[in-house]
Every structure is written in C-alpha cells, then in structure tokens.
GROMACS .gro file of C-alpha atoms in nm:
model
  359
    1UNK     CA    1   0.000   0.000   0.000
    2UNK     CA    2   0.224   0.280  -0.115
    3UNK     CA    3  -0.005   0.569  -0.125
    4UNK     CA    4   0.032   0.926  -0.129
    5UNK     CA    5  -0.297   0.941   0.077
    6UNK     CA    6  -0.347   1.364   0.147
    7UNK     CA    7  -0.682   1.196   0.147
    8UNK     CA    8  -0.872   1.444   0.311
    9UNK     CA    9  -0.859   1.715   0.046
   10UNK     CA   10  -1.088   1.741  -0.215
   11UNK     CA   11  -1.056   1.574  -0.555
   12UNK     CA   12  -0.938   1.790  -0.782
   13UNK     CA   13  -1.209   1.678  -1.060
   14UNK     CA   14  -1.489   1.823  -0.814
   15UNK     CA   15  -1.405   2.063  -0.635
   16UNK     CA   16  -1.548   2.162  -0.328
   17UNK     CA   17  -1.839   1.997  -0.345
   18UNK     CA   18  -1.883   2.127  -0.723
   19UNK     CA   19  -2.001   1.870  -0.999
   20UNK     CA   20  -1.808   1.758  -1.282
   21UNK     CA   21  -1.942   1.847  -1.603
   22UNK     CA   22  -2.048   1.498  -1.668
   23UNK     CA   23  -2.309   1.525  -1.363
   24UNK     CA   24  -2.563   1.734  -1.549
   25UNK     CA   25  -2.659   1.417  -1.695
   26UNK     CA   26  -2.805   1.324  -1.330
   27UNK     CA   27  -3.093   1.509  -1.371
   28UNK     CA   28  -3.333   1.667  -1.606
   29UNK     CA   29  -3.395   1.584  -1.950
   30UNK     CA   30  -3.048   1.372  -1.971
   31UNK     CA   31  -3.172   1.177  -1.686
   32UNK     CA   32  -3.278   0.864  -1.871
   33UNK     CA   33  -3.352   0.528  -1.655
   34UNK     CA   34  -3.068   0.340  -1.848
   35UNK     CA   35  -2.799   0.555  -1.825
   36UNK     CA   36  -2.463   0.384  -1.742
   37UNK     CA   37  -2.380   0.619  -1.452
   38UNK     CA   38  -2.449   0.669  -1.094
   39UNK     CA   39  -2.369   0.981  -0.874
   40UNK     CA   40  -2.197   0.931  -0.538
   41UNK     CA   41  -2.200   1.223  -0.274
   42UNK     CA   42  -1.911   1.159  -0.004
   43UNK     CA   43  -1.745   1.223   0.276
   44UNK     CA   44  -1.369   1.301   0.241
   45UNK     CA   45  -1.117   1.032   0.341
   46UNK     CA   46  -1.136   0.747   0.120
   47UNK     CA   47  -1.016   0.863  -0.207
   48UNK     CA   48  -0.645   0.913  -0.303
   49UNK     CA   49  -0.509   1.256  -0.373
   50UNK     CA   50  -0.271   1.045  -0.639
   51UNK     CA   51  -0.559   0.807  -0.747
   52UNK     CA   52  -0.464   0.548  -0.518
   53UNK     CA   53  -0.710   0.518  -0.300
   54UNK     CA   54  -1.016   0.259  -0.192
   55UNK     CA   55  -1.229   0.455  -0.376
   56UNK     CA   56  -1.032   0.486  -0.643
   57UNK     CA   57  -0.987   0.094  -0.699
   58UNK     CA   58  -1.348   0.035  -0.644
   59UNK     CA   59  -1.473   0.314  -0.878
   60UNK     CA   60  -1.246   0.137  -1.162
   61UNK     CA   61  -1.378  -0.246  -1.081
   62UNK     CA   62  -1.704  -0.133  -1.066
   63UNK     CA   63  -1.709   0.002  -1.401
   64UNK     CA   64  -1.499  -0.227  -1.525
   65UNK     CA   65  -1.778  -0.492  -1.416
   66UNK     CA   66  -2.136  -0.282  -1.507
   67UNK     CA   67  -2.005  -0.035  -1.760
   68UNK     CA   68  -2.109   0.191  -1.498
   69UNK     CA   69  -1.948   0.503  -1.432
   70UNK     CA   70  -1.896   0.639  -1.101
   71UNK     CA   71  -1.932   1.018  -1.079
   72UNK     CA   72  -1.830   1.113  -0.728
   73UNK     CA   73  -1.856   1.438  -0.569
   74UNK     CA   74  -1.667   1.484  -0.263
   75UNK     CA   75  -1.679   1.732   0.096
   76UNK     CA   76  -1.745   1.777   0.440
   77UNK     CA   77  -1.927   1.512   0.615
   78UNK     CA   78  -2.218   1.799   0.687
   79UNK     CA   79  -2.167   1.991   0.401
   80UNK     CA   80  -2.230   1.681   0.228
   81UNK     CA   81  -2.599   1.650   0.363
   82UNK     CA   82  -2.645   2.012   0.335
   83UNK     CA   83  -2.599   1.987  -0.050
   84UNK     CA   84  -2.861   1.680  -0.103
   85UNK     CA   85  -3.152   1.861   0.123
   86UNK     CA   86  -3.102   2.202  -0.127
   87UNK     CA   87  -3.167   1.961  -0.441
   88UNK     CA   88  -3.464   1.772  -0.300
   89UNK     CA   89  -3.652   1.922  -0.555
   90UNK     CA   90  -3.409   1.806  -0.797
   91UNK     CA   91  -3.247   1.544  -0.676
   92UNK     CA   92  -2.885   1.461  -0.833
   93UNK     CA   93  -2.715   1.238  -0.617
   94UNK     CA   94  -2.827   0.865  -0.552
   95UNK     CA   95  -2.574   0.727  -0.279
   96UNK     CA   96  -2.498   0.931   0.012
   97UNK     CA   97  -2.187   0.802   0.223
   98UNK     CA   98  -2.062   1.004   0.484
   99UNK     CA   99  -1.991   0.971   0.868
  100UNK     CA  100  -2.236   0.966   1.184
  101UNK     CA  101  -2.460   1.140   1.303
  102UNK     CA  102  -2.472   1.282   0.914
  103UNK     CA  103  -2.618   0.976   0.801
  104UNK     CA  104  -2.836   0.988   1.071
  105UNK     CA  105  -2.920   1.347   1.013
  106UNK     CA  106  -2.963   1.228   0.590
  107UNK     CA  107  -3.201   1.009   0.717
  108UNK     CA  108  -3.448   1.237   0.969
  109UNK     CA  109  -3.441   1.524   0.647
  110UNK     CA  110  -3.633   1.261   0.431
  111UNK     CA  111  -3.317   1.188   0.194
  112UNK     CA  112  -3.288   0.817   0.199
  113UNK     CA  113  -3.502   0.511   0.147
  114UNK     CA  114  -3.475   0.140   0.232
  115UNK     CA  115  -3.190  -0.059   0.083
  116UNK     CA  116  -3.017  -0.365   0.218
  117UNK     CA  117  -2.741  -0.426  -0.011
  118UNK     CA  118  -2.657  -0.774  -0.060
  119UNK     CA  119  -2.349  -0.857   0.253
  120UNK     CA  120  -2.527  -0.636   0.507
  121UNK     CA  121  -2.645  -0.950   0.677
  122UNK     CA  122  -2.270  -0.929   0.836
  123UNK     CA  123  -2.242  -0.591   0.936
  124UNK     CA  124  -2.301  -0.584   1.295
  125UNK     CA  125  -2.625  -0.419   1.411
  126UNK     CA  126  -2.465  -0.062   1.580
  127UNK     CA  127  -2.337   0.006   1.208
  128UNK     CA  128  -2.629  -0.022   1.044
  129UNK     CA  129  -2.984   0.124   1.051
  130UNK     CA  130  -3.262  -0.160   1.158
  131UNK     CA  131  -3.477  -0.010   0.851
  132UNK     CA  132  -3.233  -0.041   0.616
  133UNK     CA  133  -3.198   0.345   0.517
  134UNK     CA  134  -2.833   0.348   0.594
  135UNK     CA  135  -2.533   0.032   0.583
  136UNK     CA  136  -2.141   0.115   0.706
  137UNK     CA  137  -1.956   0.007   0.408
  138UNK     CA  138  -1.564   0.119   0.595
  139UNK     CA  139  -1.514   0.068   0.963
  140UNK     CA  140  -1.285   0.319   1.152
  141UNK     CA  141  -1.264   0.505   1.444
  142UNK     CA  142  -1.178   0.844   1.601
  143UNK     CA  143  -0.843   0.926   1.690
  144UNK     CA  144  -0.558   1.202   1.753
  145UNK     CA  145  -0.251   1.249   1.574
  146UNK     CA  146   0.093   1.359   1.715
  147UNK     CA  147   0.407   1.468   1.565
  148UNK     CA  148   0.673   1.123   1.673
  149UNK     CA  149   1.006   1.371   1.566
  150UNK     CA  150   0.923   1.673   1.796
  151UNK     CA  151   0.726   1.456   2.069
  152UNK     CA  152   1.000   1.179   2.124
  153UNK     CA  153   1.176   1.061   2.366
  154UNK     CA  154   0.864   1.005   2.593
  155UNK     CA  155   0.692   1.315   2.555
  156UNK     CA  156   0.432   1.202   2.326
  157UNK     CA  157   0.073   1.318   2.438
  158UNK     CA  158  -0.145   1.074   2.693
  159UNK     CA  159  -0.421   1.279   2.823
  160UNK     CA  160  -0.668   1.537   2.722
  161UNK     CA  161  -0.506   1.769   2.950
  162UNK     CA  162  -0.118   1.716   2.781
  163UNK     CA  163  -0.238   1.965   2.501
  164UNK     CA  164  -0.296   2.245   2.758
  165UNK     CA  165   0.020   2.221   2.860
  166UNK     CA  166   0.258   2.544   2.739
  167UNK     CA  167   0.425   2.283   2.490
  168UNK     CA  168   0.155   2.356   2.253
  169UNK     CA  169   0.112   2.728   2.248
  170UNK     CA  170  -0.033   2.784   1.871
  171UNK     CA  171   0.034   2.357   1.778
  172UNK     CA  172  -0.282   2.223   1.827
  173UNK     CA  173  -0.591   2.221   1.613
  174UNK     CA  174  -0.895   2.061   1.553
  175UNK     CA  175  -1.170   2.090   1.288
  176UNK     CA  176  -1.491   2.203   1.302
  177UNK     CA  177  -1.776   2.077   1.455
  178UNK     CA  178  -2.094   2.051   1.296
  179UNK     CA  179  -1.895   2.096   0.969
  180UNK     CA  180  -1.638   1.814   0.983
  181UNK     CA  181  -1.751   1.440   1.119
  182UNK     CA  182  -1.429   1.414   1.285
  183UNK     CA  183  -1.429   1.772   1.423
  184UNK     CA  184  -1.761   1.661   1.526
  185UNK     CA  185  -1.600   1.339   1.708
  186UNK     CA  186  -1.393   1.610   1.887
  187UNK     CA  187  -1.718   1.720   2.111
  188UNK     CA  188  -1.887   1.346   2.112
  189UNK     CA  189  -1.594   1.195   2.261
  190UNK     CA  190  -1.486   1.555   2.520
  191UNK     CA  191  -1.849   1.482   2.615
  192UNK     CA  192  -1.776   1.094   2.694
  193UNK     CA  193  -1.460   1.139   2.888
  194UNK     CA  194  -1.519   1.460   3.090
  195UNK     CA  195  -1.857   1.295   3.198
  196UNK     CA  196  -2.124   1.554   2.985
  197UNK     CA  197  -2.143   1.858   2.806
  198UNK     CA  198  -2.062   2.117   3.095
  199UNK     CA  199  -1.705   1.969   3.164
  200UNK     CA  200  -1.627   1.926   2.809
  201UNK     CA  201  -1.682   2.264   2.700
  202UNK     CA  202  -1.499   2.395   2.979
  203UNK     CA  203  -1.213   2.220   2.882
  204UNK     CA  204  -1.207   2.291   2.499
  205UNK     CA  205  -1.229   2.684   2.632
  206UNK     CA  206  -0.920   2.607   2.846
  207UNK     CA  207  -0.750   2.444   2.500
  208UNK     CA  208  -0.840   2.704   2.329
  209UNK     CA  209  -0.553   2.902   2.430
  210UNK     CA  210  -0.364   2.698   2.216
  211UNK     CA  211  -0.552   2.584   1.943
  212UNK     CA  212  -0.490   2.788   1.607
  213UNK     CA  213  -0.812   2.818   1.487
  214UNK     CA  214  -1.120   2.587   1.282
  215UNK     CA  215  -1.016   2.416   0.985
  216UNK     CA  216  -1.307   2.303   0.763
  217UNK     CA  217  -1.094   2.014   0.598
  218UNK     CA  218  -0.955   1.740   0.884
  219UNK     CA  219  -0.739   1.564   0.601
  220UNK     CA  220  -0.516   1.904   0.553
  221UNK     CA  221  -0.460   1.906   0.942
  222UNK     CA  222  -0.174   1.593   0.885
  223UNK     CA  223   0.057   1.758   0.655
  224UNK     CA  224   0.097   2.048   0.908
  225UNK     CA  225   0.157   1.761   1.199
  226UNK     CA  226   0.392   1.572   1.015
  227UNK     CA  227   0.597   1.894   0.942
  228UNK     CA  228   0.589   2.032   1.258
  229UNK     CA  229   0.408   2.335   1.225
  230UNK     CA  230   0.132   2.158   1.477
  231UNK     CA  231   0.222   1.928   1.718
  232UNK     CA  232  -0.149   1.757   1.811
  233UNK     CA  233  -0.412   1.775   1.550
  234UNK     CA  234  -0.737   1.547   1.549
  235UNK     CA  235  -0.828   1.302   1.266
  236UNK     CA  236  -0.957   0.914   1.265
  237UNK     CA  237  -0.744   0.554   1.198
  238UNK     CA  238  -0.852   0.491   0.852
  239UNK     CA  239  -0.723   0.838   0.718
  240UNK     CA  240  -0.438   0.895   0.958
  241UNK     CA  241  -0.275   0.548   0.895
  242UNK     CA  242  -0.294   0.577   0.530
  243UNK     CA  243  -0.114   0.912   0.536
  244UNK     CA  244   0.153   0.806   0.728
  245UNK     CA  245   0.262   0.557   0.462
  246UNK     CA  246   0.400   0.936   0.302
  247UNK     CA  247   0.380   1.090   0.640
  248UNK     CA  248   0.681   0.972   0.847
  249UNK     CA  249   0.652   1.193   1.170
  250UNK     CA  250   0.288   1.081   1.229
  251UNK     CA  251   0.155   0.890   1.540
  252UNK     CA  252  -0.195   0.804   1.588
  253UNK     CA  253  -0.307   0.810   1.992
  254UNK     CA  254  -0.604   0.818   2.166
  255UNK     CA  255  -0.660   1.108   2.508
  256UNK     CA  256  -0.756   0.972   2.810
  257UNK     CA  257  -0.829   1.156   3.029
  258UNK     CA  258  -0.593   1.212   3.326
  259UNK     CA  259  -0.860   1.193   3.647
  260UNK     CA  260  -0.941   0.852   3.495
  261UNK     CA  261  -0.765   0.612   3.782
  262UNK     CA  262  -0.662   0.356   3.493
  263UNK     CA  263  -0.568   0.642   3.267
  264UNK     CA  264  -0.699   0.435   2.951
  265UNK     CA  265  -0.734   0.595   2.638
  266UNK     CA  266  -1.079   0.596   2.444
  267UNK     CA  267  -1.216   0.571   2.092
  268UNK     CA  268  -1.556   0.523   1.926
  269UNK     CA  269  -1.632   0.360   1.587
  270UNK     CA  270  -1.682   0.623   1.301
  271UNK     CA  271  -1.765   0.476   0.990
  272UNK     CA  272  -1.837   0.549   0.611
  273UNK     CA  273  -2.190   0.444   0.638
  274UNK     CA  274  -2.341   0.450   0.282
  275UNK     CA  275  -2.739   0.508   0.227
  276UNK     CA  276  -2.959   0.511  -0.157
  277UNK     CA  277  -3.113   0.868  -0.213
  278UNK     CA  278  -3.470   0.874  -0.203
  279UNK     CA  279  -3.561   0.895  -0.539
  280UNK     CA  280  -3.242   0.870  -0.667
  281UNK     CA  281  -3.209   0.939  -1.058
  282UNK     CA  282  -3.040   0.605  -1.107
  283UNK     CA  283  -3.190   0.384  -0.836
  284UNK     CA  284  -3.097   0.050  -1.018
  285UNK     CA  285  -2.715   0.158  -1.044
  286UNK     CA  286  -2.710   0.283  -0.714
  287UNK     CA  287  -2.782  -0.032  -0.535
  288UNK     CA  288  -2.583  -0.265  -0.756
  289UNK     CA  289  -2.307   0.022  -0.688
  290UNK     CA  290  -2.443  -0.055  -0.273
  291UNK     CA  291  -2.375  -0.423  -0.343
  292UNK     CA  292  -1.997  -0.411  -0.467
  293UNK     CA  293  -1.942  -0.172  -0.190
  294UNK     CA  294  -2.009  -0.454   0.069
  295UNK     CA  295  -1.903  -0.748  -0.177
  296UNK     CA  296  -1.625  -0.960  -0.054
  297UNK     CA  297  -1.313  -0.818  -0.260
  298UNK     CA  298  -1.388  -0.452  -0.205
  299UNK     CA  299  -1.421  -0.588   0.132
  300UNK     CA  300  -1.116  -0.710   0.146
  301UNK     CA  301  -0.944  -0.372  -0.027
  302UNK     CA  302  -1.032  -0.161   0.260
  303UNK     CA  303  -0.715  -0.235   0.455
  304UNK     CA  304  -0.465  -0.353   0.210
  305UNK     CA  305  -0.571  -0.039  -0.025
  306UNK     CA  306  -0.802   0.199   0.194
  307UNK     CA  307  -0.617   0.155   0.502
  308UNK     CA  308  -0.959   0.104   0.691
  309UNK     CA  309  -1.105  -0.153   0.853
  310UNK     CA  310  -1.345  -0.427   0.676
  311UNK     CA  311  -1.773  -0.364   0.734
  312UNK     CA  312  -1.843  -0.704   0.710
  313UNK     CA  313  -1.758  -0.926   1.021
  314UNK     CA  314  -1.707  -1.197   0.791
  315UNK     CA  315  -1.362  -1.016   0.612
  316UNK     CA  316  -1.075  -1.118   0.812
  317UNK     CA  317  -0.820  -0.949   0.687
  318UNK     CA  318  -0.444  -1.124   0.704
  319UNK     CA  319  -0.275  -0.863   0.513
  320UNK     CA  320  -0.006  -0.657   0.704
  321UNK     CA  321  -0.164  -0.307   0.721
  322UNK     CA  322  -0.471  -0.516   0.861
  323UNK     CA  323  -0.245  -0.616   1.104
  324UNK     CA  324  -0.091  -0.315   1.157
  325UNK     CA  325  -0.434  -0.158   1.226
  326UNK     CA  326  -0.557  -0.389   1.453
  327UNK     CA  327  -0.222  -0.340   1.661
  328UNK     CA  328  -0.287   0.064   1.706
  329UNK     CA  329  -0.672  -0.012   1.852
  330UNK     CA  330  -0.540  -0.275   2.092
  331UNK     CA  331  -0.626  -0.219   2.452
  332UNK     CA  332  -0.838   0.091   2.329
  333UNK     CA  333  -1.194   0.107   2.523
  334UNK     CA  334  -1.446   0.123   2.215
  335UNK     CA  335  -1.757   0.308   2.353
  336UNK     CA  336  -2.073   0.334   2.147
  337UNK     CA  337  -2.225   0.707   2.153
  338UNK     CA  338  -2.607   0.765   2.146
  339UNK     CA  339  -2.658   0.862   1.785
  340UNK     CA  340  -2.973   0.906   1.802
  341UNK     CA  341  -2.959   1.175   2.092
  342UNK     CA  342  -2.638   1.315   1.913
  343UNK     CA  343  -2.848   1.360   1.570
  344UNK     CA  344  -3.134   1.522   1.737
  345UNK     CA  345  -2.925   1.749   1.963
  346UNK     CA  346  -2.593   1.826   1.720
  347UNK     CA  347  -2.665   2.197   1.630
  348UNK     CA  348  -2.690   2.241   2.099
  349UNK     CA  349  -2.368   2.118   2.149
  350UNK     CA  350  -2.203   2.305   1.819
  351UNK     CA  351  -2.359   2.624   1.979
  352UNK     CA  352  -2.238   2.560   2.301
  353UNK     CA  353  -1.925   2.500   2.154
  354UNK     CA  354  -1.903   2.823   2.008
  355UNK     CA  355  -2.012   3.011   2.287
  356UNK     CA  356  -1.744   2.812   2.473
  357UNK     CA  357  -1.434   2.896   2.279
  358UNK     CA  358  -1.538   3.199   2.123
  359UNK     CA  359  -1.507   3.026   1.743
   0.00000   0.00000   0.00000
C-alpha cells in the first residue's frame, strides 16, 4: 500500500463539493432510466489525492464490471448532507456516504429510502440502521494524531489535558464541529470522557488558548503535523494510517483523560456508512453500486488499499496493514455514543461549543 494518501482534500475533478461536467446528466432531461452512470456524494477520506485510494480501486472495478461510471462528488461530512436537502426538488445524487450522526441526520431530512445491499447481513447491528436506510460500508474510528520527531523521547501526548500544557502554544488544532464528522468526534468523545457537556466545554475553552483556529478540511490538518508546524491535530485511523505511509513523523493516539484512575485511552467507531437517495435518478445503479461496496473483494481492499477496517464481520483481513491496524486499537476502550440523541441534539452542542471557545 504505497499511497500518497493527502486523502482528506478534495478531488481535484470536483471541487469543493462542485459537480463535474459529466453530472448534469443526473438530472433533467439527460436523466434517462438506463444511463450507465451513478452519482456518489461523499465524505472526504477514502479517495487518493494520487488516485490510489479505496475509492479509487473500487470506482475502476465497478465500471470495469457494469459499464457503470462512477461520478463522485466529494466534501465535508455535513456539508455533504447540506448539498442533497437544497436539491430535493431536484435530486442529483443517488448514494450518500458520509460519517455519523450525518447519516443519521440524511435520514431524519427525508433523503434516503430502504436498501439492504446484498453482505449487510454481516455488518453488525450498531453500524447499520434496523430499517435499512443506511449500511457502514468502511469501519474506523476516532483518533488524535501527534508529531513522533518533535514529541520523542517520551513526551508524546497521553491525556486530554497534555495539550494544555505550554508545549503547545499555537500547535494544536482541531476541525470544526458541525462541519467536519471528525471535528464533530472532537465534542462526542470531550463529552464521553469529561462525563457531559458542561465539563467538556470547559475544557475545549481552556485548549483554546492553544488551538490555532477551525479548519473546515480534517485531512489538511496531517501535513501540518507531520511537518511540525502543529504538534497535536485530530483526525480518525482509517485516514491517519494511510497518510503516514508518506507521512513519516505521524503517530496516531487516543486522550484519556488524566482523572481517569486507569488512565486508559478511548475511541468510538466512526464509519463510512453509505445510504440510496430517495428517489435517486439512477436507483438501479445505485444499489448494484451498494452491493460491490459490501461485496467480498472490495471488502477485502479496505485495509490492504483503503487503510480502513473491513464492514463485514465476515472479512478477516491477514494482510499486514490489517495487522498493523488492529495493533494501534489494541487495549483501546471502544464506547458506542447515542446517535440518536447526538443527531437530534448536534446543532446544541455546536452552539455551546461556540459560545465556549469563542469560534
């Protein structure tokens, strides 16, 4: 898996979020039942800046298979949902795969209907919905990233409270909640460790005298770790790992929290859960697209290729990053947040966020 993997930029095709030309045959007059295409609006982090990515491997099987073309259209896990409720009235997209609560959100604004692609029988129940709107296609979870070089020697962060610490005057920085899913993770898991929402905002106001500022793209957070110019930055496994195959100075860790008696670091499951648009222009192609997604050898690409972990419980990966992978989770305590509550109550806890550190 050698991969240039600044995979959490946008895809120089799309844009930010902008379609390719090709997509204004999603819609409208062009939008006949048999056309060889289907649109995919995603969250950032699985396609390769060089090409080289999961996505990228799938996209070319796929069509290599159907003669279907994948037009993909990549951005923030929020912005991503944003997009698909302005075009209800002309819908253009017909998968949706992005990160929790987003897919939960896609769901409560009416943009998804009932699929259960063929393999979803063995993805376990907590990443999946019971109704079939929504089916995690990559497993990964949250996670921080330190720069090894600078933070050697034993100094390499532990605890929440390490990046308060003078150390990191202007190195830290996180990306934004409510825009970003993993700048979104940042609150979900503060909010798990400090024991609610009161103690974890008045901790991110005590960090924020060394955090630089938002950043709307999580991906562009690494290069700036593994160079030094932060020293802390957040980000998830899946992502993280892949970049550090280019990315020498990364480390991937996991804050505890340092009142916790044991001391032992935390994480929570975030993955690329993938959902067919209600009245999607190309429903057939969308859920044969939903099928190879979960099919056993894109399956078995995530890690080798995607450096992610497998969906289906029935993938048991033997390949060395899978390995590798498995190795940075060990002894990590895997809680499972309330998505449900976290859907419903997201735009709270982004304003009390904001009101918190001032963003």
């Amino acid at each position: 898996m050698s991969r240039a993997t600044h995979i959490r930029t946008l895809a120089a095709a799309c844009g930010s979020l902008v379609l390719a030309g090709s997509l204004t045959a999603c819609g409208g007059e062009s939008s006949a039942s048999d056309a060889k295409e289907v649109t995919v609006y995603s969250a950032d982090g699985l396609k390769g800046e060089n090409g080289d990515g999961w996505y990228d491997q799938v996209f070319k099987d796929f069509e290599k298979k159907t003669g279907i073309k994948v037009n993909y259209v990549e951005g923030g896990s929020g912005e991503t949902v944003q997009r698909a409720v302005r075009e209800k009235s002309n819908t253009q997209a017909d998968v949706i795969i992005t990160l929790p609560p987003f897919i939960q959100q896609a769901d409560e604004k009416g943009l998804l209907q009932a699929y259960k692609p063929a393999g979803s029988d063995q993805v376990d129940g907590a990443d999946k919905a019971p109704d079939g709107k929504w089916t995690s296609v990559v497993k990964n979870y949250f996670g921080f990233i330190y720069n090894k070089k600078e933070l050697g020697g034993g100094k390499a962060p532990k605890t929440w409270e390490d990046l308060t610490e003078a150390t990191y005057k202007d190195k830290v920085q996180y990306s934004t909640p409510g825009v970003a899913g993993d700048g979104t993770a940042v609150l979900i898991k503060a909010m798990h460790d400090f024991g609610g929402k009161k103690p974890a905002m008045d901790y991110l106001k005590k960090l924020q005298k060394n955090n630089v500022g938002p950043s709307a793209s999580t991906g562009k957070l690494a290069p700036k770790v593994d160079k030094g110019e932060l020293l802390a930055a957040n980000g998830d496994v899946q992502m993280n790992y892949a970049q550090s195959k280019d990315m020498p100075n990364l480390g991937i860790w996991f804050p505890a929290t340092s009142t916790d008696p044991a001391g032992k670091p935390t994480t929570f499951a975030l993955p690329y859960a993938a959902g067919l648009v209600n009245k999607a222009p190309h429903s057939a192609n969308a859920k044969k697209f939903l099928d190879y997604l979960l099919g056993q050898k894109a399956q078995q690409q995530v890690s080798e290729i995607g450096g992610g972990f497998a969906a289906r419980k029935d993938i048991k990966a033997t390949d060395a990053d899978a390995v590798a992978l498995d190795k940075i989770v060990d002894g990590v305590e895997v809680f499972e947040p309330d998505w449900s509550d976290i859907a419903k109550n997201l735009q709270t806890y982004v304003e009390d966020w904001k009101s918190a550190t001032g963003s």
